[in-house]
Short mmCIF file of C-alpha atoms in Angstrom, two decimals:
data_model
loop_
_atom_site.label_atom_id
_atom_site.label_comp_id
_atom_site.label_asym_id
_atom_site.label_seq_id
_atom_site.Cartn_x
_atom_site.Cartn_y
_atom_site.Cartn_z
CA MET A 139 11.79 -14.17 -7.70
CA ALA A 140 9.09 -11.69 -8.16
CA ASN A 141 9.64 -10.11 -11.49
CA PHE A 142 7.42 -7.33 -12.84
CA GLY A 143 8.50 -7.19 -16.54
CA TRP A 144 5.05 -7.16 -17.83
CA THR A 145 4.38 -6.93 -21.63
CA ARG A 146 2.27 -4.84 -23.77
CA VAL A 147 -0.03 -5.83 -26.52
CA LYS A 148 -0.43 -3.78 -29.78
CA ASP A 149 -4.23 -3.26 -29.29
CA PRO A 150 -4.91 -2.45 -25.75
CA ALA A 151 -8.18 -3.60 -24.21
CA PRO A 152 -10.37 -0.97 -22.69
CA ALA A 153 -9.78 -0.30 -19.13
CA GLU A 154 -13.07 -1.74 -17.83
CA GLY A 155 -13.09 -2.36 -14.20
CA ALA A 156 -10.00 -0.25 -13.69
CA ASP A 157 -11.71 1.54 -10.83
CA ILE A 158 -10.29 -0.81 -8.12
CA GLY A 159 -11.54 0.53 -4.86
CA PHE A 160 -12.22 -0.88 -1.57
CA GLY A 161 -15.59 0.25 -0.85
CA GLY A 162 -15.05 1.69 2.67
CA LEU A 163 -14.00 -1.68 4.02
CA ALA A 164 -12.97 -1.32 7.79
CA ASP A 165 -12.30 -4.92 8.67
CA PRO A 166 -8.72 -5.97 8.18
CA MET A 167 -9.51 -9.48 6.86
CA SER A 168 -12.07 -8.03 4.37
CA LEU A 169 -9.44 -5.56 3.15
CA LEU A 170 -6.90 -8.35 2.90
CA THR A 171 -9.51 -10.40 0.84
CA ALA A 172 -10.30 -7.38 -1.37
CA LEU A 173 -6.64 -6.75 -1.95
CA ASP A 174 -6.04 -10.46 -2.99
CA LYS A 175 -8.67 -10.08 -5.64
CA ALA A 176 -7.68 -6.56 -6.81
CA VAL A 177 -3.97 -7.15 -7.49
CA PRO A 178 -4.30 -9.84 -10.27
CA ARG A 179 -7.19 -7.89 -11.73
CA TYR A 180 -5.06 -4.87 -11.94
CA LEU A 181 -1.99 -6.76 -13.22
CA ASP A 182 -4.27 -8.21 -16.04
CA LEU A 183 -5.07 -4.66 -17.09
CA VAL A 184 -1.46 -3.64 -17.15
CA ASP A 185 -0.54 -6.86 -19.05
CA ASN A 186 -3.15 -6.24 -21.62
CA GLY A 187 -1.94 -2.74 -22.18
CA ALA A 188 -5.18 -1.16 -20.92
CA LEU A 189 -3.31 1.03 -18.39
CA VAL A 190 -0.04 2.84 -18.40
CA TYR A 191 2.20 1.47 -15.74
CA PRO A 192 3.29 2.65 -13.33
CA ALA A 193 0.35 4.77 -12.62
CA CYS A 194 2.49 7.76 -11.82
CA LYS A 195 3.48 7.92 -15.55
CA ARG A 196 -0.06 8.64 -16.64
CA LYS A 197 -1.20 11.73 -18.52
CA PRO A 198 -4.60 13.25 -18.41
CA GLY A 199 -5.56 11.71 -21.75
CA ASP A 200 -4.64 8.14 -20.64
CA ALA A 201 -7.16 5.74 -19.28
CA GLN A 202 -7.44 6.23 -15.49
CA GLY A 203 -5.34 9.18 -15.80
CA ASP A 204 -7.13 11.30 -13.21
CA ILE A 205 -5.56 12.10 -9.85
CA ARG A 206 -7.92 9.79 -7.95
CA ALA A 207 -7.04 6.77 -10.04
CA ILE A 208 -3.37 7.42 -9.82
CA TRP A 209 -3.45 7.68 -6.23
CA GLN A 210 -5.61 4.69 -5.89
CA HIS A 211 -3.45 2.60 -8.18
CA THR A 212 -0.11 3.76 -6.84
CA ARG A 213 -1.21 2.48 -3.56
CA LEU A 214 -2.25 -0.82 -5.01
CA GLU A 215 1.11 -1.20 -6.74
CA ALA A 216 2.94 -0.72 -3.45
CA MET A 217 0.54 -3.03 -1.47
CA ARG A 218 0.65 -5.83 -4.10
CA TYR A 219 3.68 -7.27 -2.44
CA ILE A 220 1.70 -8.51 0.47
CA PRO A 221 -0.47 -10.97 -1.60
CA MET A 222 2.63 -12.12 -3.35
CA VAL A 223 4.05 -13.77 -0.12
CA PRO A 224 4.18 -17.43 -1.12
CA ARG A 225 3.10 -19.11 2.18
CA GLN A 226 0.49 -16.74 3.64
CA ASP A 227 -0.04 -16.56 7.33
CA THR A 228 -2.29 -13.36 7.53
CA THR A 229 -2.63 -13.71 11.31
CA LEU A 230 0.66 -12.13 11.54
CA LEU A 231 -0.73 -9.00 9.87
CA VAL A 232 -4.17 -8.67 11.49
CA ASP A 233 -4.49 -10.93 14.62
CA PRO A 234 -3.99 -8.91 17.85
CA LEU A 235 -2.37 -11.82 19.55
CA ARG A 236 0.53 -11.94 16.95
CA GLN A 237 1.28 -8.28 16.46
CA ALA A 238 4.22 -8.14 19.00
CA GLU A 239 5.60 -11.23 17.16
CA MET A 240 5.42 -9.75 13.69
CA ILE A 241 6.61 -6.35 14.86
CA ASP A 242 9.67 -7.82 16.70
CA ALA A 243 10.53 -9.95 13.65
CA PHE A 244 10.21 -6.90 11.42
CA LEU A 245 12.38 -4.80 13.56
CA ARG A 246 15.13 -7.42 13.66
CA GLN A 247 15.17 -7.61 9.87
CA SER A 248 17.68 -5.52 8.05
CA PRO A 249 15.98 -3.03 5.60
CA HIS A 250 16.56 -3.73 1.91
CA GLU A 251 16.32 -1.25 -1.18
CA ASN A 252 14.76 -3.70 -3.73
CA THR A 253 11.52 -3.69 -5.68
CA VAL A 254 12.39 -7.08 -7.32
CA ILE A 255 12.54 -9.50 -4.43
CA ASP A 256 13.18 -13.10 -3.46
CA PHE A 257 11.14 -14.67 -0.72
CA THR A 258 12.46 -17.33 1.89
CA GLY A 259 9.35 -19.35 2.25
CA THR A 260 9.00 -18.31 5.93
CA ALA A 261 5.92 -16.01 6.27
CA ILE A 262 7.17 -13.89 9.06
CA ASP A 263 10.23 -13.01 7.19
CA ASP A 264 8.71 -12.64 3.98
CA TYR A 265 6.07 -10.24 5.12
CA GLY A 266 9.16 -7.94 6.33
CA ILE A 267 10.60 -8.34 2.79
CA ALA A 268 7.30 -7.30 1.24
CA ILE A 269 6.81 -4.34 3.47
CA TYR A 270 10.21 -2.90 2.68
CA ALA A 271 9.53 -3.67 -1.11
CA ALA A 272 6.19 -1.87 -0.77
CA LEU A 273 7.93 1.29 0.55
CA ASN A 274 10.86 0.99 -1.90
CA TRP A 275 8.35 0.99 -4.75
CA LEU A 276 6.94 4.29 -3.47
CA ASN A 277 10.42 5.77 -3.20
CA HIS A 278 10.92 4.54 -6.99
CA CYS A 279 7.66 6.39 -8.04
CA VAL A 280 9.00 9.50 -6.41
CA ALA A 281 11.69 10.17 -9.16
CA ILE A 282 9.26 9.25 -11.92
CA SER A 283 6.55 11.71 -10.66
CA ASP A 284 8.82 14.50 -9.71
CA ALA A 285 7.39 14.40 -6.04
CA ASP A 286 9.32 16.27 -3.56
CA PRO A 287 12.14 13.82 -2.33
CA HIS A 288 12.34 15.64 0.89
CA GLN A 289 8.82 14.39 1.81
CA PHE A 290 10.12 10.84 1.16
CA SER A 291 13.54 11.21 2.84
CA GLY A 292 14.06 8.37 5.26
CA THR A 293 10.86 6.45 4.41
CA LEU A 294 12.13 3.03 5.65
CA ARG A 295 13.54 4.60 8.89
CA SER A 296 10.29 6.57 9.49
CA PHE A 297 8.17 3.37 9.19
CA ARG A 298 10.47 1.57 11.51
CA LYS A 299 9.79 4.21 13.99
CA VAL A 300 6.00 3.78 13.54
CA MET A 301 6.55 0.10 14.24
CA VAL A 302 8.40 0.81 17.39
CA VAL A 303 5.53 2.93 18.64
CA ALA A 304 3.00 0.22 17.62
CA ARG A 305 5.10 -2.30 19.66
CA GLN A 306 4.74 -0.21 22.61
CA TRP A 307 0.92 0.20 22.18
CA TRP A 308 0.55 -3.72 21.97
CA ALA A 309 2.61 -4.00 25.22
CA LEU A 310 0.08 -1.97 27.22
CA ASP A 311 -2.38 -3.77 29.49
CA GLY A 312 -5.72 -4.30 27.76
CA ALA A 313 -4.35 -3.61 24.24
CA THR A 314 -6.31 -6.76 22.68
CA GLU A 315 -9.56 -5.48 24.19
CA ARG A 316 -8.87 -1.92 23.04
CA CYS A 317 -8.21 -3.31 19.58
CA ARG A 318 -11.59 -5.09 19.41
CA GLN A 319 -13.38 -2.00 20.55
CA MET A 320 -11.72 0.17 17.98
CA LEU A 321 -12.58 -2.47 15.24
CA GLU A 322 -16.25 -2.49 16.41
CA ALA A 323 -16.18 1.40 16.12
CA ARG A 324 -14.71 1.18 12.52
CA GLU A 325 -11.51 2.59 13.75
CA ARG A 326 -8.06 1.29 12.95
CA PRO A 327 -5.82 -0.08 15.82
CA PRO A 328 -2.00 -0.36 14.94
CA LEU A 329 -2.32 -3.86 13.22
CA VAL A 330 0.59 -4.28 10.97
CA PHE A 331 -1.56 -4.48 7.86
CA PHE A 332 -3.30 -1.17 8.74
CA LEU A 333 0.09 0.50 9.53
CA LEU A 334 1.34 -0.40 5.96
CA TRP A 335 -1.99 0.56 4.49
CA ALA A 336 -1.89 3.98 6.04
CA GLU A 337 1.68 4.61 5.05
CA CYS A 338 1.16 3.56 1.42
CA THR A 339 -2.10 5.70 1.31
CA THR A 340 -0.35 8.75 2.56
CA LEU A 341 2.87 8.43 0.21
CA ALA A 342 0.81 7.41 -2.79
CA ARG A 343 -1.27 10.58 -2.42
CA GLU A 344 1.76 12.79 -2.59
CA ILE A 345 3.02 10.89 -5.75
CA ALA A 346 -0.43 11.27 -7.29
CA ILE A 347 -0.42 15.10 -6.58
CA ALA A 348 2.98 15.46 -8.05
CA ALA A 349 2.09 13.39 -11.19
CA ALA A 350 -1.04 15.36 -11.81
CA ARG A 351 0.20 18.90 -10.78
CA ALA A 352 0.82 20.17 -14.28
CA SER A 353 -2.84 19.43 -15.45
CA ALA A 354 -4.84 19.45 -12.18
CA ALA A 355 -6.63 22.61 -10.97
CA SER A 356 -5.62 24.04 -7.69
CA ASP A 357 -8.99 23.24 -6.19
CA ASP A 358 -8.52 19.65 -7.16
CA ILE A 359 -5.11 19.57 -5.54
CA SER A 360 -6.54 21.11 -2.30
CA ARG A 361 -9.38 18.57 -2.35
CA VAL A 362 -6.96 15.65 -2.68
CA ARG A 363 -4.68 16.96 0.12
CA SER A 364 -7.65 17.09 2.48
CA ALA A 365 -8.81 13.55 1.68
CA GLN A 366 -7.67 10.68 3.83
CA ASP A 367 -8.24 8.09 1.04
CA PRO A 368 -8.95 7.99 -2.59
CA GLU A 369 -12.42 6.55 -1.86
CA GLU A 370 -13.32 9.99 -0.60
CA LEU A 371 -13.07 11.46 -4.01
CA ASP A 372 -15.61 11.07 -6.79
CA ALA A 373 -14.67 8.63 -9.43
CA LYS A 374 -13.86 10.06 -12.95
CA GLY A 375 -14.01 8.37 -16.19
#
């Protein structure tokens, strides 16, 4: 079972290296590799008491309490479920030839509402479990951050609709070649990994805005709303 009852120490270590970004990576495998490295690094900081967890609970005086870091770390908290899958088969997430297979399996799967999950040992099923857990985590953060619940209404249902549209895209003639062209142009075709990444990025942004609204200037809020990724914002100490 994946359990997140992390402990705190009395003397928190400084949050060195807490600016866990992805450096404008465009290749899906590079992003997955970076995610594999970022998740344990982030959890170590949480375990050592260097960071308030979850990120949406942070205040301006906390380490990494600025809106950019809250956005970045909330997304990471959701995406952490993907590297947790015990028997990884990342081709299901990023290989054009396996997207229809992964999407069909996901759409056959019944949604769940858990953030603490059991895996089955079968990658194609476990990725579905992990995707739902990621979205559930963001729903969990909504109440903590006082984000507008209407913006998150039907999150699981909405993502299933995204996957249906993606399935139609992959059924088109020439989809694999079009995917290759998009990747070469540093664009993001509807690979399952990219779809989840985009959803977590968008929802985490709204959570970060809600968490920081009381202390952030209106110009900062506007700047965050216009950004597509926390990497576009200047890092703050």
